[in-house]
mmCIF file of N, CA and C in Angstrom:
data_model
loop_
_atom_site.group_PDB
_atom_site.id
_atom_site.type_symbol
_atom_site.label_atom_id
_atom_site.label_comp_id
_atom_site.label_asym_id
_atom_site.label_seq_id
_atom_site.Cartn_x
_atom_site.Cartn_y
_atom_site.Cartn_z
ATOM 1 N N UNK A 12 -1.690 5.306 -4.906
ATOM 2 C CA UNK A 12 -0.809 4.224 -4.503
ATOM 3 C C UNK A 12 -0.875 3.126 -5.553
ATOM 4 N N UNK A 13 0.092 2.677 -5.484
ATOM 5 C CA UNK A 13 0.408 1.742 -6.963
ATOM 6 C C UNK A 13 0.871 0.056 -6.243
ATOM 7 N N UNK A 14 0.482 -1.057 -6.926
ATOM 8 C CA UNK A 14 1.376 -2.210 -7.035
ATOM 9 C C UNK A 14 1.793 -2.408 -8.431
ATOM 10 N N UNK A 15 3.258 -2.529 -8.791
ATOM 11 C CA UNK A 15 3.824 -3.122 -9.758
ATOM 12 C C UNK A 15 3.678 -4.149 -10.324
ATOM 13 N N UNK A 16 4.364 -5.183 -9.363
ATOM 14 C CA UNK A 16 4.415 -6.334 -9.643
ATOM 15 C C UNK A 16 4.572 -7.329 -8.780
ATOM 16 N N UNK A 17 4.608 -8.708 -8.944
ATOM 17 C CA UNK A 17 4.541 -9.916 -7.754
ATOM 18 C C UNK A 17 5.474 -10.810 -8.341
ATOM 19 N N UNK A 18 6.441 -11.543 -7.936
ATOM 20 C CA UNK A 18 7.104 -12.557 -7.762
ATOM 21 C C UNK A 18 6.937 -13.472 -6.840
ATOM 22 N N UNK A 19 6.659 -14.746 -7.305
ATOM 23 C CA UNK A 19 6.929 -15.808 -6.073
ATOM 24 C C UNK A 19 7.628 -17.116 -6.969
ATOM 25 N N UNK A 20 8.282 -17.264 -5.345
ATOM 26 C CA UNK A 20 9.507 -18.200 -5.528
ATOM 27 C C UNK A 20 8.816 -19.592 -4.510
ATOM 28 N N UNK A 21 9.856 -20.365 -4.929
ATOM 29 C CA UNK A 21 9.347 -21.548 -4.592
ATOM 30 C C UNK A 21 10.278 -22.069 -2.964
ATOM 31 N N UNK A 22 10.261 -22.913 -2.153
ATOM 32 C CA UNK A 22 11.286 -23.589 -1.516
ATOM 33 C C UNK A 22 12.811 -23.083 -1.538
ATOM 34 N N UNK A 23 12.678 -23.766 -3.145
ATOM 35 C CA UNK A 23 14.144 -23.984 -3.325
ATOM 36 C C UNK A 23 15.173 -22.591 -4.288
ATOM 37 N N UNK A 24 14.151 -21.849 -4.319
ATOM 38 C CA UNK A 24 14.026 -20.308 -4.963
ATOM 39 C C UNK A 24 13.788 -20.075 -6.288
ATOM 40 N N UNK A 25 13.649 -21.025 -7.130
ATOM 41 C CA UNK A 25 12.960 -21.059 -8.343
ATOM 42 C C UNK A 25 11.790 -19.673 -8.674
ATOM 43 N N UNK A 26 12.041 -19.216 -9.321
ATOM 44 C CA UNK A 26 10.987 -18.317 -9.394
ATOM 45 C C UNK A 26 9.827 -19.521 -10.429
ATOM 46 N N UNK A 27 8.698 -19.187 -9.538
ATOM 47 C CA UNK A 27 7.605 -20.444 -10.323
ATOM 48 C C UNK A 27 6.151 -19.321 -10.716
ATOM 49 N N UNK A 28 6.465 -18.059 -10.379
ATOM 50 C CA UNK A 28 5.143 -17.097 -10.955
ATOM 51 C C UNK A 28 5.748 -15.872 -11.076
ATOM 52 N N UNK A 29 5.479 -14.849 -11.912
ATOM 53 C CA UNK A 29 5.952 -13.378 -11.818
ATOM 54 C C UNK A 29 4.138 -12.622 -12.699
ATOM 55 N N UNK A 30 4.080 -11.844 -12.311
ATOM 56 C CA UNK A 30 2.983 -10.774 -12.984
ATOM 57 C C UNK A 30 3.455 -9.161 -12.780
ATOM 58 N N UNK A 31 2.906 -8.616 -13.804
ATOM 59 C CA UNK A 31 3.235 -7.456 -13.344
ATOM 60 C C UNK A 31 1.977 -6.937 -14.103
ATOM 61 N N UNK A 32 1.760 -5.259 -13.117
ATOM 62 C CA UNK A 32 0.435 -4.518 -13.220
ATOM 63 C C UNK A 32 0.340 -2.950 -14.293
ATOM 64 N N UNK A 33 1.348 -2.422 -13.256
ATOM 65 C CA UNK A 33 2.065 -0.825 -13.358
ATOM 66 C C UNK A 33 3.472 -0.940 -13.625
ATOM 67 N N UNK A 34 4.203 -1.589 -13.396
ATOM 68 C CA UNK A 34 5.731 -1.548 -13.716
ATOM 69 C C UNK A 34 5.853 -0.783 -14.809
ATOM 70 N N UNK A 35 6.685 0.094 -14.569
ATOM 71 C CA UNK A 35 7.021 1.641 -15.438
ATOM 72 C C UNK A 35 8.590 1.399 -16.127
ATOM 73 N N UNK A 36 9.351 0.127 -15.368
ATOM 74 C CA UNK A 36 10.940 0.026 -15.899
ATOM 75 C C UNK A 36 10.888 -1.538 -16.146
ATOM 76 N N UNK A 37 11.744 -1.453 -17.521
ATOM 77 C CA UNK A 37 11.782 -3.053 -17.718
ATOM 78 C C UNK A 37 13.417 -3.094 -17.559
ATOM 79 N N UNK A 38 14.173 -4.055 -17.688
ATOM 80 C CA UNK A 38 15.606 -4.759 -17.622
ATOM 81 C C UNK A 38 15.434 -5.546 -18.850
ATOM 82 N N UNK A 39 16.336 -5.625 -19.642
ATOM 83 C CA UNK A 39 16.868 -6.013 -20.622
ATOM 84 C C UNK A 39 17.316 -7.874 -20.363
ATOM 85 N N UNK A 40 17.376 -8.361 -19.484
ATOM 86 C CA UNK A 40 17.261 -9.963 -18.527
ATOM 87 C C UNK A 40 15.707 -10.120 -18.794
ATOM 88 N N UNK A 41 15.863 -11.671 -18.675
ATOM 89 C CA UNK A 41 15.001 -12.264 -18.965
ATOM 90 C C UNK A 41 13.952 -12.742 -17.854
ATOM 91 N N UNK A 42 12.993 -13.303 -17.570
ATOM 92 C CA UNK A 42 12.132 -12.949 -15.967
ATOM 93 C C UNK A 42 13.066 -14.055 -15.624
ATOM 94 N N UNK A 43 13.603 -15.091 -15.879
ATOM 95 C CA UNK A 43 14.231 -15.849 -15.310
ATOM 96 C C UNK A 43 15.642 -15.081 -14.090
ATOM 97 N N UNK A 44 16.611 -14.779 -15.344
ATOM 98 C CA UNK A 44 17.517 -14.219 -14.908
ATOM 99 C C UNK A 44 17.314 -13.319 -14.208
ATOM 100 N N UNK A 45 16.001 -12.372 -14.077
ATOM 101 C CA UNK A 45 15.730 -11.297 -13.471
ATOM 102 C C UNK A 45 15.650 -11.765 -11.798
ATOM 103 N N UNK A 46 14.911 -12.837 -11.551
ATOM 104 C CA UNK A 46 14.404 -13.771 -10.890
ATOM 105 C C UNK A 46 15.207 -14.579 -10.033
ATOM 106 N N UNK A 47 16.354 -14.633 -10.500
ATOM 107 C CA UNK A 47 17.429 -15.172 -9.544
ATOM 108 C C UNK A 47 18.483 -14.436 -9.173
ATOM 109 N N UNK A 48 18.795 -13.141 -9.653
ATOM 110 C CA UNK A 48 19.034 -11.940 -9.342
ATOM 111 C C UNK A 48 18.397 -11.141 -8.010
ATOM 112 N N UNK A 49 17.046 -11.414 -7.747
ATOM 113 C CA UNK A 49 15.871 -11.190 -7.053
ATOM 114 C C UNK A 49 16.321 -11.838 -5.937
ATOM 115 N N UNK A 50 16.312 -12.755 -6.213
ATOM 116 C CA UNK A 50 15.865 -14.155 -4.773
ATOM 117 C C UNK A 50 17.916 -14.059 -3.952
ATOM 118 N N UNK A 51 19.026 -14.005 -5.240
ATOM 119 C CA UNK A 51 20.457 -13.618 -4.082
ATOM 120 C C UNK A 51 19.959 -12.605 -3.584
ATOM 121 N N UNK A 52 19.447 -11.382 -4.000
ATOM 122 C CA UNK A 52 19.654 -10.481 -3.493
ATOM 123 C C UNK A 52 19.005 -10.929 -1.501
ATOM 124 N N UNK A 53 17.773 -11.264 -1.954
ATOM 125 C CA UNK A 53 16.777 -11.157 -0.811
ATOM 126 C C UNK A 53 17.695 -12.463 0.380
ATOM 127 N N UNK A 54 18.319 -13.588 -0.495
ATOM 128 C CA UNK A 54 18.868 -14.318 0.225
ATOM 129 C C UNK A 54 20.070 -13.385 1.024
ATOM 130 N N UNK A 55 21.074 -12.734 0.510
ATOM 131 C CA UNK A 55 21.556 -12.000 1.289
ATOM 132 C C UNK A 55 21.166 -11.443 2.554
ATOM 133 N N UNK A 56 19.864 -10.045 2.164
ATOM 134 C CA UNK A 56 19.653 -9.316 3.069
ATOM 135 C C UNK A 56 18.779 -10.166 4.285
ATOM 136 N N UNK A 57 18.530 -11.369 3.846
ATOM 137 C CA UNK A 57 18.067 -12.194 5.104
ATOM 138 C C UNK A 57 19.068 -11.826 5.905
ATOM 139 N N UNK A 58 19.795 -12.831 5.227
ATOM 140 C CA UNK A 58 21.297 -13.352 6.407
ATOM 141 C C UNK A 58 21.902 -12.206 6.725
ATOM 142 N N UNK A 59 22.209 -11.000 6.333
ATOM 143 C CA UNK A 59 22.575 -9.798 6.954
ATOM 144 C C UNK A 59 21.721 -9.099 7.817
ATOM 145 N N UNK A 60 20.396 -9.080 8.024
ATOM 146 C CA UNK A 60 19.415 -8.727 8.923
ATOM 147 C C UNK A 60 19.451 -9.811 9.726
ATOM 148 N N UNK A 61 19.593 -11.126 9.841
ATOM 149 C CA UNK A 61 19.393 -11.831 11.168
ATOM 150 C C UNK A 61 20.614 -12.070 11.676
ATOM 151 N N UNK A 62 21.763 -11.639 11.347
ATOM 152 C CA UNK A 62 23.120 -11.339 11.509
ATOM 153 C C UNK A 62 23.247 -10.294 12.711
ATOM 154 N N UNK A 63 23.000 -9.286 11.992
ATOM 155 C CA UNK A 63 23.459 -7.816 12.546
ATOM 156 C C UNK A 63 21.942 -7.023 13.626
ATOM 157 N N UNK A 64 21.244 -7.807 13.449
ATOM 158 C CA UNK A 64 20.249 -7.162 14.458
ATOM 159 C C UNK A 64 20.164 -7.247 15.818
ATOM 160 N N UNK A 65 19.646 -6.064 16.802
ATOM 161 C CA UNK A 65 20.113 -5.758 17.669
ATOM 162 C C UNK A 65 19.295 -6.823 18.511
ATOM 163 N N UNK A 66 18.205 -6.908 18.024
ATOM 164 C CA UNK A 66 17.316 -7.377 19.030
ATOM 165 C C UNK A 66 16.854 -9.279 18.218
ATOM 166 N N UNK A 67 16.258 -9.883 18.818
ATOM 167 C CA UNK A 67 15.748 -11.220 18.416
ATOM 168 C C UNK A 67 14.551 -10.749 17.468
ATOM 169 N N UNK A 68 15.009 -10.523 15.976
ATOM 170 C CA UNK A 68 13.559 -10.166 15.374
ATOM 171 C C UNK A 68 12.378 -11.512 14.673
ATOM 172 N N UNK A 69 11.231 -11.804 15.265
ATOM 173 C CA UNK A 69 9.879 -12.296 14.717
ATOM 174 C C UNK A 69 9.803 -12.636 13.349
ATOM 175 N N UNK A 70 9.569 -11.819 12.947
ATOM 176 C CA UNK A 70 9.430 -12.095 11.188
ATOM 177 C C UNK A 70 11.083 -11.995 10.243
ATOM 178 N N UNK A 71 11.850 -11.393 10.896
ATOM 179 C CA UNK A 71 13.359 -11.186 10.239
ATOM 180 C C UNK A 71 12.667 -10.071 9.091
ATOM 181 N N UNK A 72 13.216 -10.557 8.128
ATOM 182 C CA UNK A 72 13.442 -9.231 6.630
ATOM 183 C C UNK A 72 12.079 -9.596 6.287
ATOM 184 N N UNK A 73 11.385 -7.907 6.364
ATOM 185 C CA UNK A 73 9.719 -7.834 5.549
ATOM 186 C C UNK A 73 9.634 -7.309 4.481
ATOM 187 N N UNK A 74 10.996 -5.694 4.335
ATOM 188 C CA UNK A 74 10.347 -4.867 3.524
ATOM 189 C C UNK A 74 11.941 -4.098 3.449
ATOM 190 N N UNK A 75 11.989 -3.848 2.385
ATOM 191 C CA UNK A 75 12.945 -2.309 2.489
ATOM 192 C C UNK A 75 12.239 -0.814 1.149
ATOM 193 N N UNK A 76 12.815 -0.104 1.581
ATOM 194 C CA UNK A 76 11.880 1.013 0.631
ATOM 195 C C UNK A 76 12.927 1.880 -0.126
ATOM 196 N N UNK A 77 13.037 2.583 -1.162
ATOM 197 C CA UNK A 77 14.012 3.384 -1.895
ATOM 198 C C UNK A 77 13.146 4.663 -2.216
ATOM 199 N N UNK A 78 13.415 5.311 -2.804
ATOM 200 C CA UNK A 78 12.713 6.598 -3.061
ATOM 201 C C UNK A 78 12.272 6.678 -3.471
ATOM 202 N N UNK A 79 12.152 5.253 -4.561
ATOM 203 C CA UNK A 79 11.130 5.172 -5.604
ATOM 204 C C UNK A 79 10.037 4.003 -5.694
ATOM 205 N N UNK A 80 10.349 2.982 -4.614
ATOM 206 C CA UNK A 80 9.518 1.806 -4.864
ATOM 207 C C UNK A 80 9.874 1.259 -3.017
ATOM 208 N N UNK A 81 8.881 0.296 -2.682
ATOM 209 C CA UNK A 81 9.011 -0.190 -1.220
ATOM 210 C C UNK A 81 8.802 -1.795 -2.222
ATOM 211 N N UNK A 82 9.981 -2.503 -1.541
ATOM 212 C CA UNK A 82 9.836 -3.883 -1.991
ATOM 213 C C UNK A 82 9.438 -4.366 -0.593
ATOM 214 N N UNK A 83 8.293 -5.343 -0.511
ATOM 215 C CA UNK A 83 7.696 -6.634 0.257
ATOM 216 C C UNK A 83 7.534 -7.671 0.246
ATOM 217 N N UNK A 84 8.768 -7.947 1.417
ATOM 218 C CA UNK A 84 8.813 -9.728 1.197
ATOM 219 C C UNK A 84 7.556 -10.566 2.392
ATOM 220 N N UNK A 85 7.338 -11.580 2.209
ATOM 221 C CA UNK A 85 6.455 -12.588 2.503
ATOM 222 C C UNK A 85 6.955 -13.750 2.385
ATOM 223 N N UNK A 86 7.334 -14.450 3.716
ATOM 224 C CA UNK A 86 7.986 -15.762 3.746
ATOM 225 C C UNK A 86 6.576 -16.647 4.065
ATOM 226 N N UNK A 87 6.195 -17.685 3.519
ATOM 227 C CA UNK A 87 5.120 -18.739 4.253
ATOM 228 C C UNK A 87 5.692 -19.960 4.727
ATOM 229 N N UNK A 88 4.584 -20.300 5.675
ATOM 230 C CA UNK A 88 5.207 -21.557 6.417
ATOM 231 C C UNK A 88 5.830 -22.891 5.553
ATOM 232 N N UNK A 89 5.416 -22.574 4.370
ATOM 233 C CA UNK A 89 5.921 -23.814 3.733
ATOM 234 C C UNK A 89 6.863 -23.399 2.701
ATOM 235 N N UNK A 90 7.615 -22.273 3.084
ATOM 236 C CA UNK A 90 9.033 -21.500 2.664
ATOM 237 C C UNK A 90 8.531 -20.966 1.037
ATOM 238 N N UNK A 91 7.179 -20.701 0.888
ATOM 239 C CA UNK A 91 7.427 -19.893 -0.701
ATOM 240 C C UNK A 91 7.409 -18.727 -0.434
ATOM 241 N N UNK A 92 7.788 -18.092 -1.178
ATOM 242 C CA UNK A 92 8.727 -16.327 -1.012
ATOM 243 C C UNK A 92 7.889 -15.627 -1.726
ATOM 244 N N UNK A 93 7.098 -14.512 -1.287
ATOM 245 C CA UNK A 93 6.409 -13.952 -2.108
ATOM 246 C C UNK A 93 6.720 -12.296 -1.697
ATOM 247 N N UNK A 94 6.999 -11.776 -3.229
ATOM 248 C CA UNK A 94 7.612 -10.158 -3.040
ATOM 249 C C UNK A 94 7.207 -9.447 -4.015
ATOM 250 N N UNK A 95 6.224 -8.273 -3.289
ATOM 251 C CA UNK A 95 5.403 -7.600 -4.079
ATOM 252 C C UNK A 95 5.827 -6.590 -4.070
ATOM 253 N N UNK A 96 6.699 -5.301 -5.220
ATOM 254 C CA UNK A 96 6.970 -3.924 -5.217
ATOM 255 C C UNK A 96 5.736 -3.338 -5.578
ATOM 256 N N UNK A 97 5.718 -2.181 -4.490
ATOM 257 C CA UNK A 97 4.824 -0.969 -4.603
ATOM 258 C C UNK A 97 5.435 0.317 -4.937
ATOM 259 N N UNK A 98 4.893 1.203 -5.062
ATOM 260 C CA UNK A 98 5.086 2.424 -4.379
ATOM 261 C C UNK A 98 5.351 2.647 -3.095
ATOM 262 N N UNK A 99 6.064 4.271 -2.554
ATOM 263 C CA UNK A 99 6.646 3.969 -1.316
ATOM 264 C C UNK A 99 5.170 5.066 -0.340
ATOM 265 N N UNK A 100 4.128 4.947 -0.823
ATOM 266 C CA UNK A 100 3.229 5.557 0.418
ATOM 267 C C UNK A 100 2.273 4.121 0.584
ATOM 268 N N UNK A 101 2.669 3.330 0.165
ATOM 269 C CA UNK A 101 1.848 2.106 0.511
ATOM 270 C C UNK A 101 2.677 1.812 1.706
ATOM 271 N N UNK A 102 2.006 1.348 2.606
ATOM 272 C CA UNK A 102 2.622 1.464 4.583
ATOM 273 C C UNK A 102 2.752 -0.258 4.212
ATOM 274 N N UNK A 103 3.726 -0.831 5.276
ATOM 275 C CA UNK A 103 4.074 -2.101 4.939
ATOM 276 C C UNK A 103 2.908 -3.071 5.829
ATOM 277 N N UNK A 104 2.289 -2.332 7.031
ATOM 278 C CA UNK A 104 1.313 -3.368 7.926
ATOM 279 C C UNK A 104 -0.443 -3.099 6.510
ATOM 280 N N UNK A 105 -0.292 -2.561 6.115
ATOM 281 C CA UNK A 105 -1.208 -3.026 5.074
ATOM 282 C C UNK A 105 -0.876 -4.506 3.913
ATOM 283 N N UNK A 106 0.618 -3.845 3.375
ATOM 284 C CA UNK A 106 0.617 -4.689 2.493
ATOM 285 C C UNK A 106 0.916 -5.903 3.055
ATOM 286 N N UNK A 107 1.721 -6.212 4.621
ATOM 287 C CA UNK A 107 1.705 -7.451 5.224
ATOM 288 C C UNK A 107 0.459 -8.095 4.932
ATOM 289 N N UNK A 108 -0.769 -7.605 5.575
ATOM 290 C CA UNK A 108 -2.074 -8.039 5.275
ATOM 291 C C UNK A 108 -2.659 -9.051 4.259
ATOM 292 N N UNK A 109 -2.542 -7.644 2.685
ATOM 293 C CA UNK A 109 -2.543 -8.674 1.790
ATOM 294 C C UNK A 109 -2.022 -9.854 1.512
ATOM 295 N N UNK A 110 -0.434 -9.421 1.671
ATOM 296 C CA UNK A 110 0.426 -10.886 1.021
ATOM 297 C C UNK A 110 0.052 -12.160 1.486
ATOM 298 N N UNK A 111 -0.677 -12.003 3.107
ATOM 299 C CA UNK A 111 -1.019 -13.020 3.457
ATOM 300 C C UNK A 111 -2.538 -13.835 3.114
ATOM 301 N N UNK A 112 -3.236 -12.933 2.721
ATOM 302 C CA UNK A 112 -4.372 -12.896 2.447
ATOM 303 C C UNK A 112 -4.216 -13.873 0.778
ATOM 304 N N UNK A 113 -3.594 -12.884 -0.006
ATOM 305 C CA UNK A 113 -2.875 -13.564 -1.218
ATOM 306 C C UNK A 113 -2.663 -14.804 -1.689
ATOM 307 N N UNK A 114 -1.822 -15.077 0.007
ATOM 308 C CA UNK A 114 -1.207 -16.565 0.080
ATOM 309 C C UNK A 114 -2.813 -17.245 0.702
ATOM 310 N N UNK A 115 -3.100 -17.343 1.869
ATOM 311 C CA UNK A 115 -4.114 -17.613 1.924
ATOM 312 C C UNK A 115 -5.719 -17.707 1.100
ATOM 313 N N UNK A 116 -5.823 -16.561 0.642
ATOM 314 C CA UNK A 116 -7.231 -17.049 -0.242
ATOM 315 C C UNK A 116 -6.959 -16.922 -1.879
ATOM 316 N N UNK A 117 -6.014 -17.298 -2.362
ATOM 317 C CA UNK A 117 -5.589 -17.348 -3.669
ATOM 318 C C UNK A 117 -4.826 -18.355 -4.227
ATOM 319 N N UNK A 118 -3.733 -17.884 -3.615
ATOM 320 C CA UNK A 118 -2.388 -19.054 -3.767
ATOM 321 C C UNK A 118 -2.933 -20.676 -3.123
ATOM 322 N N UNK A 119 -3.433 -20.774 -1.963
ATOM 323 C CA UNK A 119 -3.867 -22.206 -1.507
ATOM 324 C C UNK A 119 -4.872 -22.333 -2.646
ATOM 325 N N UNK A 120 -6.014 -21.663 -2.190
ATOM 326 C CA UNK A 120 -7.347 -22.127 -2.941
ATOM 327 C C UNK A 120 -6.636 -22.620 -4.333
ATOM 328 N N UNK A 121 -6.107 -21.605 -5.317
ATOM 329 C CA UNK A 121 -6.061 -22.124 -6.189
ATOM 330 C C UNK A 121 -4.963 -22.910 -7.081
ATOM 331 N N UNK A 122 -3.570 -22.810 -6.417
ATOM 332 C CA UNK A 122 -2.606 -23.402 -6.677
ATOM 333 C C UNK A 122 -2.215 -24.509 -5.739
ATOM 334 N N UNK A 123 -1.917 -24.780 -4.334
ATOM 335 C CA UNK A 123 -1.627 -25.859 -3.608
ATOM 336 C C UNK A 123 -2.857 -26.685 -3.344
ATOM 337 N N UNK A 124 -4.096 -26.723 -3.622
ATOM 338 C CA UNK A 124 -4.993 -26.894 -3.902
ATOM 339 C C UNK A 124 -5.988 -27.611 -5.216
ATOM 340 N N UNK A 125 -5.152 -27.174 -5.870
ATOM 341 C CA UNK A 125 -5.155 -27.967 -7.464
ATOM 342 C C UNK A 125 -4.968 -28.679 -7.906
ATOM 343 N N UNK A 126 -4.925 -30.377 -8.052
ATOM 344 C CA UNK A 126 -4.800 -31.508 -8.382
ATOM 345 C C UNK A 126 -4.004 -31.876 -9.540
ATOM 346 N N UNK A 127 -4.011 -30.613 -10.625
ATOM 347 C CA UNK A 127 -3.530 -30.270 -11.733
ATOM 348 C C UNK A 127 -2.360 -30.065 -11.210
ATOM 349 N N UNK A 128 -1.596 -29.217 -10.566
ATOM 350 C CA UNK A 128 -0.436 -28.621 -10.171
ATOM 351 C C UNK A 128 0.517 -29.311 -8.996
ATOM 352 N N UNK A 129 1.618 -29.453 -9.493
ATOM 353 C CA UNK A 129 2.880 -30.048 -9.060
ATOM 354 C C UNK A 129 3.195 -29.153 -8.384
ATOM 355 N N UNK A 130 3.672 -28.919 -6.790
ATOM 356 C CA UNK A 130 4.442 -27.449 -6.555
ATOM 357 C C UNK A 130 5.336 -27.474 -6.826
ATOM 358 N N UNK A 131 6.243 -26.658 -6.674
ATOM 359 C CA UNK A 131 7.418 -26.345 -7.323
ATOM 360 C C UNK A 131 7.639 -26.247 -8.596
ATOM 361 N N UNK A 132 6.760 -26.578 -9.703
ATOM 362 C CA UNK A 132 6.549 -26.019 -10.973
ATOM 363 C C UNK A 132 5.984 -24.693 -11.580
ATOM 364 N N UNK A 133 5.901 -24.467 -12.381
ATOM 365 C CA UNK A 133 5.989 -22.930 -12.663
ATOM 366 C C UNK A 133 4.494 -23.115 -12.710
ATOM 367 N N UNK A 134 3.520 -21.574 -11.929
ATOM 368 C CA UNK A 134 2.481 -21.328 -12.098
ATOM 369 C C UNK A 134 1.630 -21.117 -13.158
ATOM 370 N N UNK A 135 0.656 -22.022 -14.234
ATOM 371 C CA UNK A 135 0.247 -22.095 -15.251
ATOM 372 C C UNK A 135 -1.064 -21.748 -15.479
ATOM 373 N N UNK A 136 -1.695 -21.817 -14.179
ATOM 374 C CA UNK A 136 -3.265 -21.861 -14.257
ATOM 375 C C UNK A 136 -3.999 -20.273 -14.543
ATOM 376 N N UNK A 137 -4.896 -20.415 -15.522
ATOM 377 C CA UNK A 137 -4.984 -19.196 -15.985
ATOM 378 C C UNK A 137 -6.025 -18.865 -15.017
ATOM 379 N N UNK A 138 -6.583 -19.687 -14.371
ATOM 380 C CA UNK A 138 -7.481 -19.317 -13.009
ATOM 381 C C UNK A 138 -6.939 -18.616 -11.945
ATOM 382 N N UNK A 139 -5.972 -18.998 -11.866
ATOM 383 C CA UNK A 139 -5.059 -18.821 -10.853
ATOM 384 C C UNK A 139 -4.841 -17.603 -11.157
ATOM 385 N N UNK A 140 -4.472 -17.235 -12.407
ATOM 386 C CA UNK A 140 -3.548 -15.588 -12.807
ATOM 387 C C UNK A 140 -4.999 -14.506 -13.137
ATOM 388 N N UNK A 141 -6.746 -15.256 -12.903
ATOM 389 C CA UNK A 141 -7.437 -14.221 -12.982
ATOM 390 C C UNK A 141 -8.009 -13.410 -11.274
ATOM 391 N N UNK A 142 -7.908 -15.194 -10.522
ATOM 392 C CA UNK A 142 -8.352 -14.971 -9.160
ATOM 393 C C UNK A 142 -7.424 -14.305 -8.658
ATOM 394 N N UNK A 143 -6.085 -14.157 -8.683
ATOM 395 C CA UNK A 143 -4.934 -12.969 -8.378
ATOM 396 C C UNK A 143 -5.118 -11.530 -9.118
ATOM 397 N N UNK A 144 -5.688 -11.705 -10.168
ATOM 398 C CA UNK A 144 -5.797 -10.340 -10.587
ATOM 399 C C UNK A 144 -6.837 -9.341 -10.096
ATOM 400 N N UNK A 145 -8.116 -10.542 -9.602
ATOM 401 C CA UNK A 145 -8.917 -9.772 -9.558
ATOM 402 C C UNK A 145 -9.045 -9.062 -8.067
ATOM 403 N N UNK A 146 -7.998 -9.979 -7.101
ATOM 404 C CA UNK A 146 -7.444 -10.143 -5.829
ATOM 405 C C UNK A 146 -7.435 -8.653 -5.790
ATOM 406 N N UNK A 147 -5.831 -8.641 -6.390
ATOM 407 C CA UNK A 147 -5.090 -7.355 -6.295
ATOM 408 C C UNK A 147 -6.179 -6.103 -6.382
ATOM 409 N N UNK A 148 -6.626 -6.325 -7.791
ATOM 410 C CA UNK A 148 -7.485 -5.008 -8.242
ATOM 411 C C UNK A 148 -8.681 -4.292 -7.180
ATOM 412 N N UNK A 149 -9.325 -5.123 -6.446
ATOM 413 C CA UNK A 149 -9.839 -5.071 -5.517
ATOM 414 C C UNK A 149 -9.487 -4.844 -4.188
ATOM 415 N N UNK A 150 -8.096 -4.193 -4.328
ATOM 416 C CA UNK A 150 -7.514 -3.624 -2.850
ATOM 417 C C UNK A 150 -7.477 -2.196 -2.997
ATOM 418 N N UNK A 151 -7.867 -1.550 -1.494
ATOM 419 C CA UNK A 151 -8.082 -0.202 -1.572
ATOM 420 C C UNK A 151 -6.635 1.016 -2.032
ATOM 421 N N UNK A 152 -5.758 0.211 -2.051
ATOM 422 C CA UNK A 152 -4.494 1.096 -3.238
ATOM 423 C C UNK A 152 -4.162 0.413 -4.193
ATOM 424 N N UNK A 153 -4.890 0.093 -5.016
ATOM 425 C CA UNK A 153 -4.268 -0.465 -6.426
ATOM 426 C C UNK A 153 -4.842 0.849 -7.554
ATOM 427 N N UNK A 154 -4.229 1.178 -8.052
ATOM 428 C CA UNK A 154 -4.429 2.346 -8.812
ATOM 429 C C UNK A 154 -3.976 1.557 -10.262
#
C-alpha cells in the first residue's frame, strides 16, 4: 500500500503545502496551477454530493477511488482541506484516522502552533516538512 502525496489548502483554498512521496505521474502545470485545479474540482464534488444525496450525510465528501488511486479528503474545523492520494487497497476508515491524526499531532503542534507562522501563508517550516515525513513513514501502509 502506497501514499503519494498530500495537499493542503487553506480557508480560502490557497494551496499553502503540497509534498509528495511515491507519485509515479507528474503534469506538466505548475503545483500552483495544479492546486487550484485540485481544490474546483473538490469544490464541485462537495456541492454535488450535498446536493444529490439521499440521505442527511455527517461528514459530506471523504473520498472517491479510480482504478488507480483513492483520493482523501479531510475537512477541519477551522476549514483547512487536507487531501491525501493513495493507492486504492488503502480502506478510507484507516486513512480517515490518519488525516486526523496529521492534523492533530503535526499540523497544530507544528504549524498553527508556531509563532513564526502566519496561517494562511504557504507552509515553510522545515520542521514541519520533517515531523510530517516522519509522521507518514511511520504508518503501517506507507511503502
Amino acid at each position: 500500500m502506497t501514499i503519494y502525496n498530500l495537499y493542503i489548502f487553506d480557508e480560502k483554498g490557497s494551496l499553502i503545502y503540497y509534498r509528495e512521496w511515491l507519485r509515479k505521474k507528474h503534469t506538466s502545470m505548475d503545483k500552483e496551477e495544479e492546486g487550484k485545479l485540485l481544490y474546483g474540482m473538490l469544490f464541485s464534488i462537495k456541492s454535488f454530493v450535498g446536493k444529490l444525496s439521499p440521505t442527511d450525510m455527517k461528514d459530506g465528501f471523504t473520498c472517491y477511488k479510480t482504478s488507480r488511486y483513492r483520493l482523501n479528503f479531510y475537512e477541519t474545523p477551522s476549514m483547512f482541506k487536507f487531501v491525501l492520494n493513495t493507492d486504492t487497497a488503502v480502506t478510507h476508515p484507516i486513512v480517515r484516522d490518519l488525516m486526523q491524526n496529521m492534523y492533530a499531532k503535526v499540523f497544530v503542534e507544528y504549524v498553527v502552533k508556531n509563532p513564526m507562522h502566519n496561517l494562511g501563508d504557504p507552509i515553510t517550516s522545515e520542521l514541519f516538512d520533517a515531523k510530517l515525513d516522519e509522521f507518514v513513514k511511520s504508518c503501517s501502509f506507507f511503502k
